[in-house]
Short mmCIF file of C-alpha atoms and ligand atoms in Angstrom, two decimals:
data_model
loop_
_atom_site.label_atom_id
_atom_site.label_comp_id
_atom_site.label_asym_id
_atom_site.label_seq_id
_atom_site.Cartn_x
_atom_site.Cartn_y
_atom_site.Cartn_z
CA MET J 1 68.70 118.67 74.06
CA VAL J 2 72.08 117.50 75.44
CA ASN J 3 74.81 116.77 73.04
CA ASP J 4 74.93 113.01 72.67
CA ASN J 5 78.40 113.10 71.19
CA ALA J 6 79.94 114.56 74.33
CA LEU J 7 80.57 111.05 75.72
CA PRO J 8 82.04 109.01 72.82
CA SER J 9 82.25 105.74 74.70
CA ASP J 10 81.89 104.25 78.19
CA LEU J 11 85.42 103.37 79.24
CA THR J 12 86.08 101.16 82.24
CA LEU J 13 89.00 99.32 83.87
CA ASP J 14 87.04 96.11 84.09
CA PRO J 15 88.18 93.23 81.78
CA ASP J 16 86.56 92.81 78.38
CA ASP J 17 86.81 89.09 78.99
CA TRP J 18 85.91 88.07 82.54
CA GLU J 19 86.53 84.39 81.68
CA SER J 20 90.17 84.79 80.91
CA MET J 21 90.61 87.04 83.96
CA ARG J 22 89.07 84.28 86.04
CA ALA J 23 91.35 81.65 84.47
CA LEU J 24 94.32 83.82 85.24
CA GLY J 25 93.21 84.11 88.83
CA HIS J 26 92.91 80.37 89.22
CA ARG J 27 96.43 79.96 87.77
CA MET J 28 97.81 82.51 90.19
CA ILE J 29 96.34 80.62 93.18
CA ASP J 30 97.64 77.29 91.85
CA ASP J 31 101.19 78.74 91.35
CA ALA J 32 101.19 80.54 94.72
CA PHE J 33 100.06 77.41 96.64
CA ASP J 34 102.53 75.23 94.69
CA SER J 35 105.36 77.38 95.86
CA MET J 36 104.05 77.68 99.42
CA ALA J 37 103.65 73.94 99.71
CA ALA J 38 107.23 73.43 98.41
CA ILE J 39 108.84 76.03 100.63
CA HIS J 40 110.91 73.51 102.70
CA GLU J 41 112.74 72.48 99.50
CA SER J 42 113.53 75.97 98.24
CA PRO J 43 116.47 78.16 99.19
CA ALA J 44 116.02 80.39 102.23
CA TRP J 45 117.05 83.37 100.07
CA ARG J 46 118.47 84.10 96.70
CA ARG J 47 120.21 87.19 95.46
CA MET J 48 118.40 89.25 92.87
CA PRO J 49 120.59 89.41 89.72
CA ASP J 50 121.42 92.77 88.22
CA GLU J 51 119.44 91.92 85.03
CA ALA J 52 116.34 91.39 87.19
CA LYS J 53 116.92 94.72 89.00
CA ALA J 54 117.42 96.43 85.67
CA HIS J 55 113.97 95.25 84.65
CA PHE J 56 112.55 97.82 86.99
CA THR J 57 113.76 100.89 85.19
CA GLY J 58 112.19 102.58 82.17
CA PRO J 59 109.31 104.87 81.59
CA VAL J 60 105.69 104.67 82.70
CA PRO J 61 103.76 102.33 80.35
CA LEU J 62 101.79 104.21 77.72
CA ASP J 63 100.04 101.26 76.08
CA PRO J 64 98.09 98.38 77.61
CA GLN J 65 99.60 95.00 78.13
CA SER J 66 97.67 91.79 78.70
CA PRO J 67 97.22 90.53 82.29
CA ASP J 68 98.68 87.16 81.22
CA GLU J 69 101.82 88.81 80.02
CA ILE J 70 102.11 90.90 83.10
CA TYR J 71 101.75 87.80 85.19
CA GLU J 72 104.53 86.07 83.29
CA GLU J 73 106.75 89.09 84.00
CA PHE J 74 105.86 88.86 87.64
CA LYS J 75 106.81 85.19 87.69
CA GLU J 76 110.15 85.94 86.07
CA TYR J 77 111.25 89.13 87.87
CA VAL J 78 109.24 89.56 91.08
CA LEU J 79 108.24 86.21 92.57
CA PRO J 80 111.76 84.51 92.61
CA TYR J 81 113.32 87.29 94.79
CA PRO J 82 111.30 87.83 97.95
CA VAL J 83 112.70 88.75 101.35
CA GLY J 84 112.37 85.10 102.11
CA ASN J 85 110.38 85.31 105.38
CA THR J 86 107.93 82.58 104.31
CA HIS J 87 110.81 80.14 104.59
CA PRO J 88 111.18 77.90 107.56
CA ARG J 89 114.83 78.89 108.10
CA PHE J 90 114.21 82.64 108.02
CA TRP J 91 114.94 84.24 111.43
CA GLY J 92 116.36 87.64 110.45
CA TRP J 93 115.20 90.84 112.27
CA VAL J 94 111.74 90.10 113.57
CA ILE J 95 109.57 89.16 110.60
CA GLY J 96 106.54 86.95 110.41
CA ALA J 97 105.87 84.14 107.94
CA GLY J 98 102.31 84.55 106.83
CA THR J 99 99.74 81.83 105.99
CA PRO J 100 97.86 80.60 102.95
CA LEU J 101 94.42 81.64 104.22
CA GLY J 102 95.90 84.96 105.25
CA ALA J 103 96.94 85.50 101.63
CA LEU J 104 93.48 84.60 100.41
CA ALA J 105 91.95 86.97 102.87
CA GLU J 106 94.14 89.72 101.36
CA PHE J 107 92.67 88.91 97.98
CA LEU J 108 89.10 88.95 99.30
CA ALA J 109 89.77 92.31 101.01
CA GLY J 110 91.05 93.64 97.77
CA ALA J 111 88.07 92.37 95.86
CA MET J 112 85.67 94.05 98.27
CA ASN J 113 87.86 97.14 98.17
CA THR J 114 86.16 98.52 101.18
CA ASN J 115 87.15 101.67 102.90
CA THR J 116 87.35 101.03 106.67
CA GLY J 117 88.19 104.58 107.64
CA GLY J 118 84.83 106.13 107.96
CA LEU J 119 81.28 105.10 107.27
CA ASP J 120 79.48 102.95 109.66
CA ASN J 121 76.72 100.78 108.34
CA HIS J 122 78.92 98.23 106.61
CA SER J 123 80.43 94.83 107.47
CA ALA J 124 84.09 95.69 107.54
CA ASN J 125 83.74 98.00 110.53
CA HIS J 126 82.07 95.24 112.46
CA VAL J 127 84.78 92.76 111.52
CA GLU J 128 87.43 95.21 112.73
CA ARG J 129 85.53 95.90 115.97
CA GLN J 130 85.35 92.20 116.66
CA VAL J 131 89.07 91.70 115.86
CA ILE J 132 90.00 94.53 118.28
CA ASP J 133 87.72 92.93 120.86
CA TRP J 134 89.45 89.62 120.43
CA ILE J 135 92.83 91.25 120.74
CA ARG J 136 91.69 92.85 124.04
CA GLN J 137 90.52 89.47 125.27
CA MET J 138 93.70 87.66 124.30
CA LEU J 139 95.88 90.30 126.00
CA ALA J 140 93.58 90.68 129.05
CA PHE J 141 92.88 94.33 128.27
CA PRO J 142 89.68 95.77 129.74
CA THR J 143 86.67 95.75 127.43
CA THR J 144 86.36 99.53 127.94
CA ALA J 145 89.64 100.10 126.10
CA SER J 146 89.49 101.44 122.54
CA GLY J 147 91.72 100.31 119.68
CA VAL J 148 92.40 100.64 116.02
CA LEU J 149 94.26 98.39 113.57
CA THR J 150 97.37 99.96 112.05
CA SER J 151 99.83 99.32 109.31
CA GLY J 152 102.24 98.03 111.99
CA CYS J 153 103.84 98.79 115.34
CA SER J 154 105.56 101.95 114.09
CA ALA J 155 102.16 103.46 113.44
CA ALA J 156 100.78 101.98 116.68
CA ASN J 157 103.64 103.56 118.69
CA LEU J 158 103.02 106.89 117.04
CA ILE J 159 99.30 106.81 117.81
CA GLY J 160 99.89 105.65 121.37
CA LEU J 161 102.42 108.36 122.04
CA ALA J 162 100.30 111.03 120.37
CA VAL J 163 97.48 110.19 122.77
CA ALA J 164 99.92 110.20 125.67
CA ARG J 165 101.31 113.56 124.73
CA ASN J 166 97.95 115.16 124.32
CA ALA J 167 96.48 113.64 127.46
CA ARG J 168 99.36 114.60 129.68
CA ALA J 169 100.72 117.82 128.27
CA GLY J 170 98.70 119.82 130.72
CA PHE J 171 97.27 122.24 128.11
CA ASP J 172 95.31 122.08 124.87
CA ILE J 173 98.05 120.83 122.64
CA ARG J 174 95.79 120.35 119.62
CA ARG J 175 94.97 124.00 119.56
CA ALA J 176 98.10 125.67 120.93
CA GLY J 177 100.73 123.18 119.80
CA LEU J 178 103.99 122.45 121.55
CA GLN J 179 105.01 126.07 121.03
CA ALA J 180 102.81 126.88 124.01
CA ALA J 181 104.32 124.36 126.39
CA PRO J 182 105.27 126.13 129.64
CA HIS J 183 107.66 123.26 130.52
CA ARG J 184 109.62 120.99 128.23
CA LEU J 185 107.98 117.56 128.06
CA THR J 186 110.19 114.53 128.64
CA LEU J 187 109.69 110.76 128.27
CA TYR J 188 111.63 107.77 129.25
CA ALA J 189 112.58 104.40 127.70
CA SER J 190 115.52 102.00 127.96
CA GLN J 191 118.49 102.18 125.70
CA GLU J 192 117.08 99.12 123.95
CA VAL J 193 113.97 100.97 122.77
CA HIS J 194 113.00 100.47 119.15
CA SER J 195 113.90 103.15 116.64
CA SER J 196 110.19 103.64 115.75
CA VAL J 197 109.67 105.12 119.18
CA GLN J 198 112.32 107.73 118.55
CA LYS J 199 110.77 108.47 115.15
CA ALA J 200 107.41 108.90 116.79
CA VAL J 201 108.86 111.30 119.38
CA GLU J 202 110.51 113.27 116.63
CA LEU J 203 107.33 113.39 114.54
CA LEU J 204 105.35 114.53 117.55
CA GLY J 205 107.58 117.54 117.75
CA LEU J 206 108.99 116.56 121.13
CA GLY J 207 112.61 116.25 119.84
CA SER J 208 114.73 113.16 120.31
CA GLU J 209 116.52 114.83 123.23
CA ALA J 210 113.28 114.63 125.18
CA LEU J 211 113.46 110.84 124.95
CA ARG J 212 115.66 110.01 127.91
CA LEU J 213 117.47 106.70 127.33
CA ILE J 214 117.82 104.75 130.56
CA PRO J 215 120.55 102.13 131.13
CA VAL J 216 119.68 98.38 131.27
CA ASN J 217 120.70 95.61 133.59
CA ALA J 218 122.50 92.41 132.68
CA ARG J 219 119.23 90.99 131.21
CA PHE J 220 118.83 94.13 129.01
CA GLU J 221 115.82 95.35 131.07
CA ILE J 222 115.32 98.94 132.03
CA ASP J 223 117.16 99.87 135.27
CA LEU J 224 114.29 100.95 137.49
CA ARG J 225 116.39 102.96 139.87
CA ALA J 226 118.09 104.89 137.09
CA LEU J 227 114.65 105.53 135.64
CA GLN J 228 113.39 107.00 138.89
CA ALA J 229 116.50 109.05 139.34
CA ALA J 230 116.19 110.48 135.79
CA ILE J 231 112.56 111.45 136.31
CA ALA J 232 113.31 113.17 139.69
CA HIS J 233 116.33 114.92 138.16
CA ASP J 234 114.30 116.23 135.20
CA ARG J 235 111.53 117.44 137.57
CA ALA J 236 113.97 119.35 139.68
CA ASP J 237 115.36 120.93 136.52
CA GLY J 238 111.94 122.17 135.55
CA TYR J 239 111.04 119.60 132.85
CA ARG J 240 107.66 117.91 132.74
CA PRO J 241 108.02 114.19 132.64
CA PHE J 242 104.88 112.66 131.15
CA CYS J 243 105.46 109.20 129.83
CA VAL J 244 107.41 106.01 130.29
CA ILE J 245 107.78 103.50 127.50
CA GLY J 246 108.13 99.88 128.57
CA ALA J 247 109.28 97.15 126.32
CA ALA J 248 107.51 93.82 126.08
CA GLY J 249 110.21 92.19 123.95
CA THR J 250 113.03 94.34 122.72
CA THR J 251 114.12 93.81 119.16
CA ASN J 252 117.74 93.14 119.86
CA THR J 253 117.52 90.55 122.67
CA GLY J 254 113.81 89.92 123.36
CA SER J 255 114.24 91.30 126.87
CA ILE J 256 111.05 92.37 128.72
CA ASP J 257 110.98 95.30 131.13
CA ASP J 258 109.52 94.84 134.59
CA LEU J 259 106.09 96.06 133.49
CA THR J 260 104.43 95.70 136.89
CA SER J 261 107.08 97.95 138.45
CA LEU J 262 106.75 100.39 135.56
CA ALA J 263 103.00 100.46 136.06
CA ASP J 264 103.48 101.13 139.80
CA ILE J 265 106.02 103.90 139.12
CA CYS J 266 103.72 105.50 136.58
CA GLN J 267 100.77 105.28 138.78
CA ALA J 268 102.58 106.79 141.76
CA ASP J 269 104.15 109.53 139.62
CA ASP J 270 101.11 110.29 137.45
CA LEU J 271 102.95 109.28 134.24
CA TRP J 272 101.55 107.67 131.17
CA LEU J 273 102.66 104.06 130.59
CA HIS J 274 103.05 103.15 126.91
CA VAL J 275 104.15 99.58 126.22
CA ASP J 276 105.83 98.65 122.96
CA GLY J 277 104.79 95.00 122.62
CA ALA J 278 105.40 94.58 118.89
CA PHE J 279 105.96 90.87 119.04
CA GLY J 280 106.51 90.24 122.78
CA ALA J 281 102.96 91.16 123.80
CA TRP J 282 101.94 87.79 122.41
CA ALA J 283 103.90 86.06 125.10
CA ALA J 284 100.67 86.60 127.06
CA LEU J 285 99.25 83.63 125.15
CA ALA J 286 102.08 81.23 125.95
CA PRO J 287 101.48 79.22 129.17
CA GLY J 288 105.18 79.28 129.97
CA ALA J 289 105.77 82.97 129.34
CA ALA J 290 102.61 84.82 130.19
CA HIS J 291 103.88 85.75 133.64
CA ARG J 292 106.74 87.68 132.02
CA VAL J 293 104.34 90.28 130.56
CA GLU J 294 102.23 90.56 133.65
CA GLY J 295 101.40 94.25 134.25
CA MET J 296 101.10 94.85 130.47
CA ALA J 297 97.27 95.14 130.72
CA ARG J 298 97.80 98.13 133.10
CA ALA J 299 99.46 100.14 130.28
CA ASP J 300 97.68 103.36 129.32
CA SER J 301 98.51 102.41 125.72
CA LEU J 302 99.81 99.25 124.13
CA ALA J 303 101.27 98.93 120.61
CA LEU J 304 101.67 95.57 118.93
CA ASP J 305 101.96 93.78 115.67
CA LEU J 306 100.02 90.83 114.19
CA HIS J 307 102.40 90.46 111.24
CA LYS J 308 105.27 89.28 113.42
CA TRP J 309 104.41 86.76 116.11
CA MET J 310 100.80 86.12 115.04
CA TYR J 311 102.09 85.09 111.60
CA MET J 312 99.59 87.22 109.64
CA PRO J 313 100.52 88.65 106.24
CA TYR J 314 101.86 92.19 106.10
CA GLU J 315 100.64 94.73 107.09
CA ILE J 316 98.77 94.62 110.32
CA GLY J 317 99.41 96.08 113.81
CA CYS J 318 97.22 97.41 116.54
CA VAL J 319 97.18 100.02 119.26
CA LEU J 320 94.94 99.70 122.36
CA ILE J 321 94.20 102.78 124.53
CA GLN J 322 93.07 102.14 128.12
CA ARG J 323 90.56 105.09 128.21
CA GLU J 324 88.61 105.59 125.03
CA GLN J 325 88.07 109.24 125.70
CA ASP J 326 91.76 109.95 125.62
CA HIS J 327 91.95 108.24 122.26
CA ARG J 328 89.10 110.24 120.74
CA ASN J 329 90.39 113.51 122.26
CA ALA J 330 93.62 113.09 120.27
CA PHE J 331 92.12 112.21 116.87
CA SER J 332 88.43 112.88 116.48
CA LEU J 333 87.73 115.72 114.04
CA THR J 334 84.55 115.97 112.02
CA PRO J 335 84.33 118.50 109.14
CA ASP J 336 80.91 118.90 107.49
CA TYR J 337 81.63 116.54 104.60
CA LEU J 338 82.39 113.70 107.18
CA SER J 339 79.61 114.36 109.63
CA HIS J 340 78.39 111.16 111.21
CA GLY J 341 77.01 109.57 114.28
CA ALA J 342 73.65 111.30 114.20
CA GLY J 343 71.59 108.17 113.51
CA GLY J 344 69.04 108.23 110.73
CA GLY J 345 70.32 105.31 108.65
CA GLY J 346 72.38 105.20 105.48
CA LEU J 347 76.10 104.58 105.33
CA ALA J 348 76.96 107.54 107.50
CA GLY J 349 73.95 107.55 109.73
CA GLY J 350 74.78 104.91 112.27
CA ASP J 351 75.61 105.73 115.87
CA LEU J 352 79.01 104.05 116.12
CA PRO J 353 82.19 106.20 115.96
CA TRP J 354 84.34 105.93 112.86
CA PHE J 355 87.82 104.50 112.88
CA SER J 356 88.99 107.87 111.59
CA ASP J 357 88.20 109.10 115.12
CA TYR J 358 90.98 106.88 116.41
CA SER J 359 93.97 107.53 114.12
CA PHE J 360 95.53 109.97 111.72
CA GLN J 361 94.30 107.96 108.80
CA LEU J 362 90.99 108.56 107.02
CA SER J 363 90.88 106.05 104.20
CA ARG J 364 91.86 102.60 105.45
CA GLY J 365 92.00 99.14 103.86
CA PHE J 366 90.29 96.03 105.23
CA ARG J 367 93.27 94.54 107.06
CA ALA J 368 90.90 93.18 109.72
CA LEU J 369 89.65 90.48 107.39
CA LYS J 370 92.89 88.44 107.45
CA ALA J 371 92.98 88.68 111.23
CA TRP J 372 89.31 87.61 111.59
CA MET J 373 89.73 84.71 109.16
CA SER J 374 93.03 83.58 110.66
CA LEU J 375 91.81 83.62 114.28
CA LYS J 376 88.69 81.71 113.30
CA GLU J 377 90.75 79.18 111.22
CA HIS J 378 93.22 78.27 113.91
CA GLY J 379 91.59 79.29 117.17
CA VAL J 380 93.57 81.04 119.87
CA ALA J 381 94.81 77.79 121.38
CA ARG J 382 96.77 77.00 118.25
CA TYR J 383 98.48 80.43 118.32
CA ALA J 384 99.38 79.85 121.98
CA GLN J 385 100.92 76.49 121.07
CA LEU J 386 102.94 78.05 118.22
CA ILE J 387 104.21 80.89 120.32
CA GLN J 388 105.19 78.44 123.03
CA GLN J 389 106.81 76.26 120.32
CA ASN J 390 108.94 79.23 119.07
CA ILE J 391 109.98 79.93 122.69
CA ALA J 392 110.99 76.33 123.16
CA GLN J 393 112.87 76.39 119.83
CA ALA J 394 114.78 79.48 120.91
CA ASP J 395 115.72 77.74 124.14
CA TYR J 396 116.80 74.65 122.18
CA LEU J 397 118.91 76.80 119.82
CA GLY J 398 120.46 78.43 122.89
CA ARG J 399 121.41 75.04 124.24
CA LEU J 400 122.87 73.94 120.89
CA VAL J 401 124.97 77.12 120.98
CA GLU J 402 126.16 76.44 124.50
CA ARG J 403 127.09 72.94 123.61
CA ALA J 404 129.18 73.96 120.62
CA PRO J 405 132.74 74.98 121.73
CA GLU J 406 132.98 77.30 118.61
CA LEU J 407 129.95 79.27 119.63
CA GLU J 408 129.23 81.67 122.45
CA LEU J 409 125.87 82.93 123.67
CA MET J 410 125.86 86.71 123.81
CA ALA J 411 122.69 87.49 125.69
CA PRO J 412 120.28 85.39 127.82
CA VAL J 413 117.80 83.74 125.45
CA SER J 414 114.52 85.70 125.91
CA LEU J 415 111.28 84.79 124.23
CA CYS J 416 112.08 83.86 120.64
CA ILE J 417 115.43 85.65 120.24
CA VAL J 418 118.92 84.06 120.38
CA CYS J 419 122.09 86.18 120.12
CA PHE J 420 125.37 84.42 119.72
CA ARG J 421 128.65 84.52 117.85
CA TYR J 422 131.30 82.23 116.37
CA VAL J 423 134.52 82.30 118.28
CA GLN J 424 137.96 80.81 117.67
CA SER J 425 140.98 81.20 119.95
CA GLY J 426 143.80 82.99 118.19
CA LEU J 427 141.43 85.44 116.47
CA GLY J 428 141.17 89.01 117.77
CA ASP J 429 137.88 90.83 118.31
CA ALA J 430 138.06 92.67 115.07
CA GLN J 431 138.65 89.53 113.17
CA LEU J 432 135.85 87.74 114.94
CA ASP J 433 133.54 90.61 114.08
CA ALA J 434 134.41 90.32 110.42
CA VAL J 435 134.04 86.55 110.51
CA ASN J 436 130.55 86.70 112.12
CA LYS J 437 129.39 89.33 109.67
CA ARG J 438 130.66 87.12 106.86
CA ILE J 439 128.90 84.07 108.28
CA GLU J 440 125.58 85.97 108.05
CA VAL J 441 126.26 86.85 104.43
CA GLU J 442 127.41 83.30 103.42
CA LEU J 443 124.35 81.69 105.09
CA GLN J 444 122.14 84.02 103.14
CA GLU J 445 124.01 83.84 99.77
CA ARG J 446 124.19 80.04 99.90
CA GLY J 447 120.45 79.94 100.61
CA ILE J 448 120.97 77.97 103.82
CA ALA J 449 119.25 80.27 106.37
CA VAL J 450 118.54 83.87 107.08
CA PRO J 451 119.81 85.16 110.44
CA SER J 452 120.69 88.83 110.87
CA THR J 453 123.50 90.50 112.80
CA SER J 454 123.52 93.03 115.45
CA THR J 455 125.90 94.50 118.12
CA ILE J 456 125.98 93.43 121.71
CA HIS J 457 128.63 94.62 124.11
CA GLY J 458 130.36 96.25 121.14
CA ARG J 459 130.70 92.97 119.31
CA CYS J 460 129.15 91.76 116.03
CA ILE J 461 126.71 88.96 116.83
CA LEU J 462 124.47 86.56 114.87
CA ARG J 463 120.85 86.86 115.86
CA ALA J 464 117.88 84.53 115.23
CA ALA J 465 114.34 85.69 116.01
CA ILE J 466 112.06 82.74 115.61
CA THR J 467 108.60 84.18 114.86
CA ASN J 468 108.09 81.45 112.29
CA HIS J 469 105.38 78.72 112.37
CA ARG J 470 107.24 76.69 109.74
CA THR J 471 110.48 76.20 111.64
CA ARG J 472 111.25 72.63 112.72
CA ARG J 473 113.84 71.42 115.18
CA SER J 474 115.92 69.96 112.33
CA ASP J 475 116.16 73.44 110.80
CA LEU J 476 117.83 74.69 113.92
CA GLU J 477 120.24 71.80 114.08
CA ALA J 478 121.20 72.36 110.46
CA PHE J 479 121.64 76.08 111.15
CA VAL J 480 124.08 75.52 114.00
CA SER J 481 126.25 73.02 112.18
CA GLU J 482 126.34 75.30 109.08
CA VAL J 483 127.38 78.30 111.20
CA VAL J 484 130.24 76.26 112.66
CA ARG J 485 131.24 74.77 109.31
CA ILE J 486 131.25 78.23 107.55
CA GLY J 487 132.93 79.85 110.53
CA ASP J 488 135.75 77.29 110.50
CA GLU J 489 136.11 77.76 106.74
CA LEU J 490 136.40 81.54 107.09
CA ALA J 491 138.74 81.35 110.08
CA ALA J 492 141.03 78.95 108.18
CA SER J 493 141.27 81.30 105.26
CA LEU J 494 142.38 84.30 107.42
C1 PLP N 1 109.22 95.65 114.64
C2 PLP N 1 109.14 96.46 115.88
C3 PLP N 1 108.54 97.71 115.85
C4 PLP N 1 108.10 98.38 114.58
O1 PLP N 1 107.01 97.65 114.08
P1 PLP N 1 106.67 97.67 112.51
O2 PLP N 1 105.54 96.68 112.41
O3 PLP N 1 107.88 97.16 111.79
O4 PLP N 1 106.30 99.03 112.14
C5 PLP N 1 108.50 98.39 117.09
N1 PLP N 1 108.93 97.85 118.18
C6 PLP N 1 109.53 96.66 118.24
C7 PLP N 1 110.00 96.12 119.56
C8 PLP N 1 109.63 95.91 117.12
O5 PLP N 1 110.20 94.72 117.15
#
């Protein structure tokens, strides 16, 4: 006889009272939609007071608290102090705005709590396969290419470059590791390359020195001659060049490398072409900009985001690999306890590969659902219009800047990015740098708008990246006049 007292009770994390949990859920949705609908009237950003920050100290909770109470705490201390990127006048860094249905999809994915890493015979894998297929279609990538959804473009760059390294090292790098490399591997990108690429290169054991940074032309695009010279130079010195990283939209200025020429160079020189298209890849959808990313579909690997210029809620990115076998060669590994693909039915008995064969992750969430629902909700034509609208808005902002005597455009407007600064005769460069930095802070602190700052030609500049489907023309007009007003205020106080 088993001892019946060994299990005193059946504990669970499910609610005792489903009805009050359901009521709380309804209230959450009402509150969330109320604040989304009123976003135009709320400040673009507000500083988190020290008392609110102090709320997030203290020990791990020992005793239970009611969900209603926890939600009240959320409303008081969490909800009022977001980054602010859902706001129409948020243009800092490159951050997307999200959508209501996207938020609901996140909830549904959480409720299903599916694991989309392995296992085969379940719906989420089919949803993700279809989303990847749609991404291939939208970006004119061949249907034979493989892909996997990622947390973002940093992970997509890491996966793409891992596949590149393994495919082009010239020896079995998975077994022998970089220690066995007979020649030092090198790769090439412009000076404007995103930091996530350098991080990937470091993580892959190549060392940041192996990433050769090539100068750019006046439009901030990679200098093709300098690139070819650097490759030839390294070869002559006994290195093994294996990869070129092209930019489809740099973060700083939105510049796009000549991807067709990069593809030609890589083809002629037997190099892997990886394209970082975090946001700029989506220019492919915009009738007026698609020609600028021509050549992108020839990339051996393409990394991109859907949480920036496709306006989907964080996190979601994607990497596409031109030849599926390269992709699997880098990541497929099947221990006994994960054996799959043999047919025979059941969750693990289908004949499709698992997503764990295409990335370093095993367990994965259901981020595909928000992409699937969003693309169905709006249709690709609407995304194309919105991306085109953001490009037109950036051009318009650029013209407003050019028209204002107090403002100076600091880089050609490219895609959705505008770089400019406030100027005032009589102020030196150091003073102007300080004024522009302060303009950014004042705009944010006063809740007017959120641009960010960066450095171009050694000068501090204001930067607007319009990956925002809520921005209206009037928001840009207000932004420019506030920059000038605050700049004048600051200049007068010097
Ligand atoms: C944002 C960005 C990345 C990194 O993407 P995450 O989604 O933030 O990880 C890489 N490259 C470029 C050009 C970017 O703009």
